[in-house]
CSV table of C-alpha atoms and ligand atoms in Angstrom, one decimal:
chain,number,residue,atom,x,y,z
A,21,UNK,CA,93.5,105.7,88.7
A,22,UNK,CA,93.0,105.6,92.5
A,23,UNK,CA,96.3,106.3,94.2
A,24,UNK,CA,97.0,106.5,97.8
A,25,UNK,CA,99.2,105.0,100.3
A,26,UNK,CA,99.0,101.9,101.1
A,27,UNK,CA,96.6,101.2,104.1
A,28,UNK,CA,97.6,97.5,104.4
A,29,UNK,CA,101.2,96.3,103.6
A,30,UNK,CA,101.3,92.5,103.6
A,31,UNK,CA,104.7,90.7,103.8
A,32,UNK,CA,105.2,87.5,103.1
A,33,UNK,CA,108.2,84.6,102.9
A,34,UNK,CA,109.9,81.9,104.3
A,35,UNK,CA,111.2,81.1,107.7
A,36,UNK,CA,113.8,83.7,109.4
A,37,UNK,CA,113.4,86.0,105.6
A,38,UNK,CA,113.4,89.0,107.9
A,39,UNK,CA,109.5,89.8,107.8
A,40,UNK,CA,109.8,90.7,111.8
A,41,UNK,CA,112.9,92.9,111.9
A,42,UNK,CA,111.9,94.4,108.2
A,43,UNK,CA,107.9,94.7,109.4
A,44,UNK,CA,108.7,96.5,112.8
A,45,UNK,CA,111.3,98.8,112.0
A,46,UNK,CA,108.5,99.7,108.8
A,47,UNK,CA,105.8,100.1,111.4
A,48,UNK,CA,107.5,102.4,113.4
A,49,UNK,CA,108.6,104.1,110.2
A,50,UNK,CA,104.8,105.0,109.4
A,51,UNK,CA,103.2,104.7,112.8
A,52,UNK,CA,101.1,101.4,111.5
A,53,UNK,CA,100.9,98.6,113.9
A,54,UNK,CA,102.6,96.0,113.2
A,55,UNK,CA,101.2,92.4,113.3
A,56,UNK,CA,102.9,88.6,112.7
A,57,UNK,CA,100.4,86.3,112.0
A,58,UNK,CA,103.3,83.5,112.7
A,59,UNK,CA,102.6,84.2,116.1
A,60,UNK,CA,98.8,83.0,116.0
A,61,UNK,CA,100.0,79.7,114.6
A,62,UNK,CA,102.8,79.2,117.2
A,63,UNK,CA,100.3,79.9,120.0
A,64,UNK,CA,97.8,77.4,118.6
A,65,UNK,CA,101.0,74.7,118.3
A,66,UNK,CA,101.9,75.4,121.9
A,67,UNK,CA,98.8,75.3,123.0
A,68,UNK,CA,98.3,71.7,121.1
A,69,UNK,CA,101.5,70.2,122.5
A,70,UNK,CA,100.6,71.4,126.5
A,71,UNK,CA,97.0,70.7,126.3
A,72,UNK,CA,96.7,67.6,124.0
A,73,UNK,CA,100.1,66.6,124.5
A,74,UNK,CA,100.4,66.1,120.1
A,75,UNK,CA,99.6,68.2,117.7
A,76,UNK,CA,98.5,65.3,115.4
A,77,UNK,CA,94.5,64.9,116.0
A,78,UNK,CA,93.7,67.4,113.5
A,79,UNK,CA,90.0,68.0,115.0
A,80,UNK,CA,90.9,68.3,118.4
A,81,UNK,CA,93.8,71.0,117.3
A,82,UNK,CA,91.0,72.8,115.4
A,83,UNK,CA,88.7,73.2,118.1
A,84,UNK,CA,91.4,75.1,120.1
A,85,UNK,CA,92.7,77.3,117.6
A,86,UNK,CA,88.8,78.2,117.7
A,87,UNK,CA,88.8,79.0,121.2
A,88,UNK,CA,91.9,79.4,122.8
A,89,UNK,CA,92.8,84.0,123.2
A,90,UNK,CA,95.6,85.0,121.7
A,91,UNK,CA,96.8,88.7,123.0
A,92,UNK,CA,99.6,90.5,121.8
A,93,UNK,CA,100.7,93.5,123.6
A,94,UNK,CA,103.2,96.1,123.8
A,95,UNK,CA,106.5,94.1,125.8
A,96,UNK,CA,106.5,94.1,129.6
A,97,UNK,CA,109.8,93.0,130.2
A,98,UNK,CA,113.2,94.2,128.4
A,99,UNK,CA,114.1,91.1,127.8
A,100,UNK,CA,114.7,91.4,124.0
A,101,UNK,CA,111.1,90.8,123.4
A,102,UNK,CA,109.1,92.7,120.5
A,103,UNK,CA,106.0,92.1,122.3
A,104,UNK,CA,103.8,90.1,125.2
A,105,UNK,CA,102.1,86.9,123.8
A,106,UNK,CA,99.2,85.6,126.0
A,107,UNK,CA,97.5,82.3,125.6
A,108,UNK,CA,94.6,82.4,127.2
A,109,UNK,CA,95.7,85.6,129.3
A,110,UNK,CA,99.4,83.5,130.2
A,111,UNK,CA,102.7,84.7,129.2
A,112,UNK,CA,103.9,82.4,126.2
A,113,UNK,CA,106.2,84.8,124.2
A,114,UNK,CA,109.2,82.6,125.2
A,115,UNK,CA,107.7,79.1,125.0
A,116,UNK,CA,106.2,79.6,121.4
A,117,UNK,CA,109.6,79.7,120.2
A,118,UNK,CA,110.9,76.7,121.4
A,119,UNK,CA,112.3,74.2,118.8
A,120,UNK,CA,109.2,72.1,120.5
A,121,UNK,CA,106.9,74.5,118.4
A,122,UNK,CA,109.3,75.1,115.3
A,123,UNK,CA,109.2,71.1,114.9
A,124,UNK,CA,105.6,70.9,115.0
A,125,UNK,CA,104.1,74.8,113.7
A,126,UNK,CA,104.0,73.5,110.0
A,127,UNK,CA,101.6,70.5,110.5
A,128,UNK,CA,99.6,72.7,112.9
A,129,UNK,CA,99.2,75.2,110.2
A,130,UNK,CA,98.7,73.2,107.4
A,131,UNK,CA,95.1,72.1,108.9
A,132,UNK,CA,92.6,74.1,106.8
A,133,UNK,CA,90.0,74.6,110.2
A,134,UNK,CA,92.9,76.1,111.8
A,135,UNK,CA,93.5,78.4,108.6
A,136,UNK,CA,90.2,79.6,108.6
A,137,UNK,CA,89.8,80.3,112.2
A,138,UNK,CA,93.7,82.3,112.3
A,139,UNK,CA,92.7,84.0,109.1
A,140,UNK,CA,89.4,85.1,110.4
A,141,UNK,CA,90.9,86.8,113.0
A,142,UNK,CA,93.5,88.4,111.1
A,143,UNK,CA,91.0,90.4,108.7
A,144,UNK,CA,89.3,91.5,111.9
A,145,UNK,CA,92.3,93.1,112.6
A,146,UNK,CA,93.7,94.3,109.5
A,147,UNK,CA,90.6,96.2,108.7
A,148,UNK,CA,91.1,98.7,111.1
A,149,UNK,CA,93.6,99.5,108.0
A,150,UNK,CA,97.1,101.2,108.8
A,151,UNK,CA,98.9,97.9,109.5
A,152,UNK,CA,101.6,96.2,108.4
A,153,UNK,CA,101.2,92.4,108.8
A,154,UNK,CA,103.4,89.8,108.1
A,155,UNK,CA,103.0,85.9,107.3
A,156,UNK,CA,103.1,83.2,104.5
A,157,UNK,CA,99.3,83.8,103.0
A,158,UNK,CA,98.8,87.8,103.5
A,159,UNK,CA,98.9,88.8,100.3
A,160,UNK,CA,97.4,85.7,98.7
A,161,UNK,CA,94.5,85.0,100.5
A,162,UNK,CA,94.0,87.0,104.0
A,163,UNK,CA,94.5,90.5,102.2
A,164,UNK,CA,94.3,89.5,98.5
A,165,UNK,CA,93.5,93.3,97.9
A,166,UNK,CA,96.0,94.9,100.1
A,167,UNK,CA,97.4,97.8,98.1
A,168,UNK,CA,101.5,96.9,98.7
A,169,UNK,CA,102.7,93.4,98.6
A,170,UNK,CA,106.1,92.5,99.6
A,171,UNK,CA,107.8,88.9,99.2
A,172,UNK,CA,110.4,88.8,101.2
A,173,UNK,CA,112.9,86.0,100.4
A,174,UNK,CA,116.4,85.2,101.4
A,175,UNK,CA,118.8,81.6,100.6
A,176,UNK,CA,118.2,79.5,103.4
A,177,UNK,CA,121.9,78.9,104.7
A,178,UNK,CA,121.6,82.5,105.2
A,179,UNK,CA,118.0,82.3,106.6
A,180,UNK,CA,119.3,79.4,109.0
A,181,UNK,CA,122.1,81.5,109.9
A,182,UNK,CA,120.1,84.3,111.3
A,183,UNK,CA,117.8,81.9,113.4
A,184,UNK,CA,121.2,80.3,114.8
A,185,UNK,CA,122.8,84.0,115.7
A,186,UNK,CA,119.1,84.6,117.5
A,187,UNK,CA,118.9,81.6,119.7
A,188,UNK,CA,123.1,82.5,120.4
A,189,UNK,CA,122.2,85.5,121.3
A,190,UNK,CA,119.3,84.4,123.7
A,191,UNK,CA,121.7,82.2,125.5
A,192,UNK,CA,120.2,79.3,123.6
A,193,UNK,CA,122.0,76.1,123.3
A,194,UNK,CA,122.1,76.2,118.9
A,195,UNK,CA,123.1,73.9,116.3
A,196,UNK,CA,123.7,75.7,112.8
A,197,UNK,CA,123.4,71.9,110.8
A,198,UNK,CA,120.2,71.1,112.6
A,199,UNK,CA,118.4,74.5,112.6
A,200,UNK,CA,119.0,74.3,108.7
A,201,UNK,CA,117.5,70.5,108.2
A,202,UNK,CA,114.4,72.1,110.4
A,203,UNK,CA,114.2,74.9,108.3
A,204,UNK,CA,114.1,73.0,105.0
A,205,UNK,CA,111.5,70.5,106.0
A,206,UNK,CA,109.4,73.3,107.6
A,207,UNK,CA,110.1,75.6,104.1
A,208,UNK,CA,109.0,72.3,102.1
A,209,UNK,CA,105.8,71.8,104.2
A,210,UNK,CA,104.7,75.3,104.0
A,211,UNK,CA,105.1,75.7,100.5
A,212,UNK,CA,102.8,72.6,99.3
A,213,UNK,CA,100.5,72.4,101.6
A,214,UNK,CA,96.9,72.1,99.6
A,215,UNK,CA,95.5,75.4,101.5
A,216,UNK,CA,97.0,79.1,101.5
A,217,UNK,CA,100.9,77.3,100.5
A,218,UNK,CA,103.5,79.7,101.0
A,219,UNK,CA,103.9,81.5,97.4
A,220,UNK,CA,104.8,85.4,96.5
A,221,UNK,CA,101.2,86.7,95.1
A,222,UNK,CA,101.4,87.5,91.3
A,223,UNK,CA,101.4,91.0,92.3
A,224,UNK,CA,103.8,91.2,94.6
A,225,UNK,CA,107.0,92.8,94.6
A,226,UNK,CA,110.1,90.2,95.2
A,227,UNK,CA,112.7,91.4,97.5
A,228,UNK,CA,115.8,90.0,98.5
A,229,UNK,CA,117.3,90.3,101.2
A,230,UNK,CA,120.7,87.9,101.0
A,231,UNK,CA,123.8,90.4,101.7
A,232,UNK,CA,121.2,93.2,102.3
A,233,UNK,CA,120.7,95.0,105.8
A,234,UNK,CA,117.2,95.2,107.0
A,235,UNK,CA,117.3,98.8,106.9
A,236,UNK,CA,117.8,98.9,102.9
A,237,UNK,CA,114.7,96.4,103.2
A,238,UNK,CA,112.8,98.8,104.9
A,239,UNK,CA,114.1,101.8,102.5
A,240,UNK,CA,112.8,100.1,99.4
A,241,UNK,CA,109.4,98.9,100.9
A,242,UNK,CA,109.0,102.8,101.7
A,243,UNK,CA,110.2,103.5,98.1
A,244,UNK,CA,107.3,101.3,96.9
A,245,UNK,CA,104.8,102.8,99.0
A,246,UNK,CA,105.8,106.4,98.0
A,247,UNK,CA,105.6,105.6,94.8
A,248,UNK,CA,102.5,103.2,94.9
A,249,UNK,CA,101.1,106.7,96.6
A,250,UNK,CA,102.1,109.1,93.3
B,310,CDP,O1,109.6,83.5,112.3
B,310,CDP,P1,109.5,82.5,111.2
B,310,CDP,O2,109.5,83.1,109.8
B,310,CDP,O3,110.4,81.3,111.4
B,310,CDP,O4,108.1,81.8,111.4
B,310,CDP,P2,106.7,82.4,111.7
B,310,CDP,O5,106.5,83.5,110.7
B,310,CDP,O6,106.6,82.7,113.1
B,310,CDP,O7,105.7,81.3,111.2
B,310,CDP,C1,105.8,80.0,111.9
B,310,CDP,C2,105.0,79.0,111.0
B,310,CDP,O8,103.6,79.4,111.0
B,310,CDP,C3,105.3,78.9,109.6
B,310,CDP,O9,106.4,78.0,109.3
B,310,CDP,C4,104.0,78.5,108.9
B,310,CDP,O10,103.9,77.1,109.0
B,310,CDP,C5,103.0,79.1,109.8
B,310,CDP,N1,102.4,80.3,109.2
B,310,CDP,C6,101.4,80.2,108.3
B,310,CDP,O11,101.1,79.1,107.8
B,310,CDP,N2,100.8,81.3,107.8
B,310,CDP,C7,101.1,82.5,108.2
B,310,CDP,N3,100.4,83.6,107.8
B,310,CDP,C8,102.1,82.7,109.2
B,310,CDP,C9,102.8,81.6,109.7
């Protein structure tokens, strides 16, 4: 059998699972780049609610997620940002996550021209290999053969309670009963939509993470890919 380290790790799972904190600290970990395809769907739902003012006509919202640029780049402010977001070369990384976007992301993402453009882009840049990307679909359909697959998973009062402690600490106005209805409808939405539903991949390796720390997350995905390696 062919062993070697896995080139692409895809992680997958619900909202506020810990795919970002998990995914970066792994990155660094192993000097991959890390990439969140979450981000590509936010900037296409921002980019629907400024431009079109409604994320609703399903062609229209195609046709930008076709053309509008989406940049990520290493941060340029310390402002407890993991990265720069550009739309279209303008500074979105705070905008895109707005409860605005969080309300609407799931309709926006459940359009299959959208899907294809987003996942499109997201091969290009997995190829390059040596990445750790993170989403709903990686390991079922944008990376079907990446060597590691992780599911991450968490119960969603403790999910919800992580997003509230993030907008707290941003100096966000938040409401733990609200963010937790949101989180449920958006959980339901993305899970049975008719293309790419969120779903672990049959080979991938459930993880988690309730009463877990991130680093213990990131300690067993290493595991895996030591051992996927042997
Ligand atoms: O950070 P959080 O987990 O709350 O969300 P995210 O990963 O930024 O993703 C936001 C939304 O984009 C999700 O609720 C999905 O509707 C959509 N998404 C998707 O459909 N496919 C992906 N690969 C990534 C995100």
């Amino acid at each position: 059998m062919d062993h070697k380290f896995p080139s692409i790790i895809a992680i997958d799972g619900p909202a506020a699972s810990g795919k970002t904190t998990v995914g970066v600290l792994l990155a660094r970990k192993l000097n991959y780049l890390f990439f969140d395809t979450g981000i590509m769907y936010r900037v296409v739902t921002w980019a629907a609610l400024k431009r079109l003012g409604r994320v609703d006509l399903e062609e229209d919202v195609t046709r930008l997620a076709e053309q509008v640029q989406i940049d990520v780049q290493p941060p340029s402010l310390a402002d407890g940002r993991f990265s720069d977001v550009l739309m279209d070369g303008e500074d979105v990384t705070w905008q895109i996550r707005t409860p605005e976007v969080e309300a609407n992301v799931s309709q926006v993402s459940a359009y299959p021209g959208v899907r294809d453009a987003m996942t499109a882009q997201q091969r290009r840049i997995g190829q390059r290999g040596q990445v750790v990307m993170v989403g709903r679909d990686i390991g079922t359909v944008v990376f079907p053969d990446a060597e590691l697959k992780v599911y991450l998973d968490a119960c969603v009062e403790e999910r919800a309670r992580r997003r509230f402690e993030e907008l707290e600490h941003r100096g966000e106005l938040a409401d733990y009963e609200k963010i937790l209805k949101a989180m449920k409808k958006r959980d339901k939405i993305d899970s049975t939509r008719a293309v790419a539903p969120l779903r672990p991949a049959s080979d991938a390796v459930k993880i988690c993470s309730d009463g877990i720390s991130a680093e213990q997350v990131v300690e067993q995905i290493l595991r895996l890919a030591k051992n996927a390696s042997i």
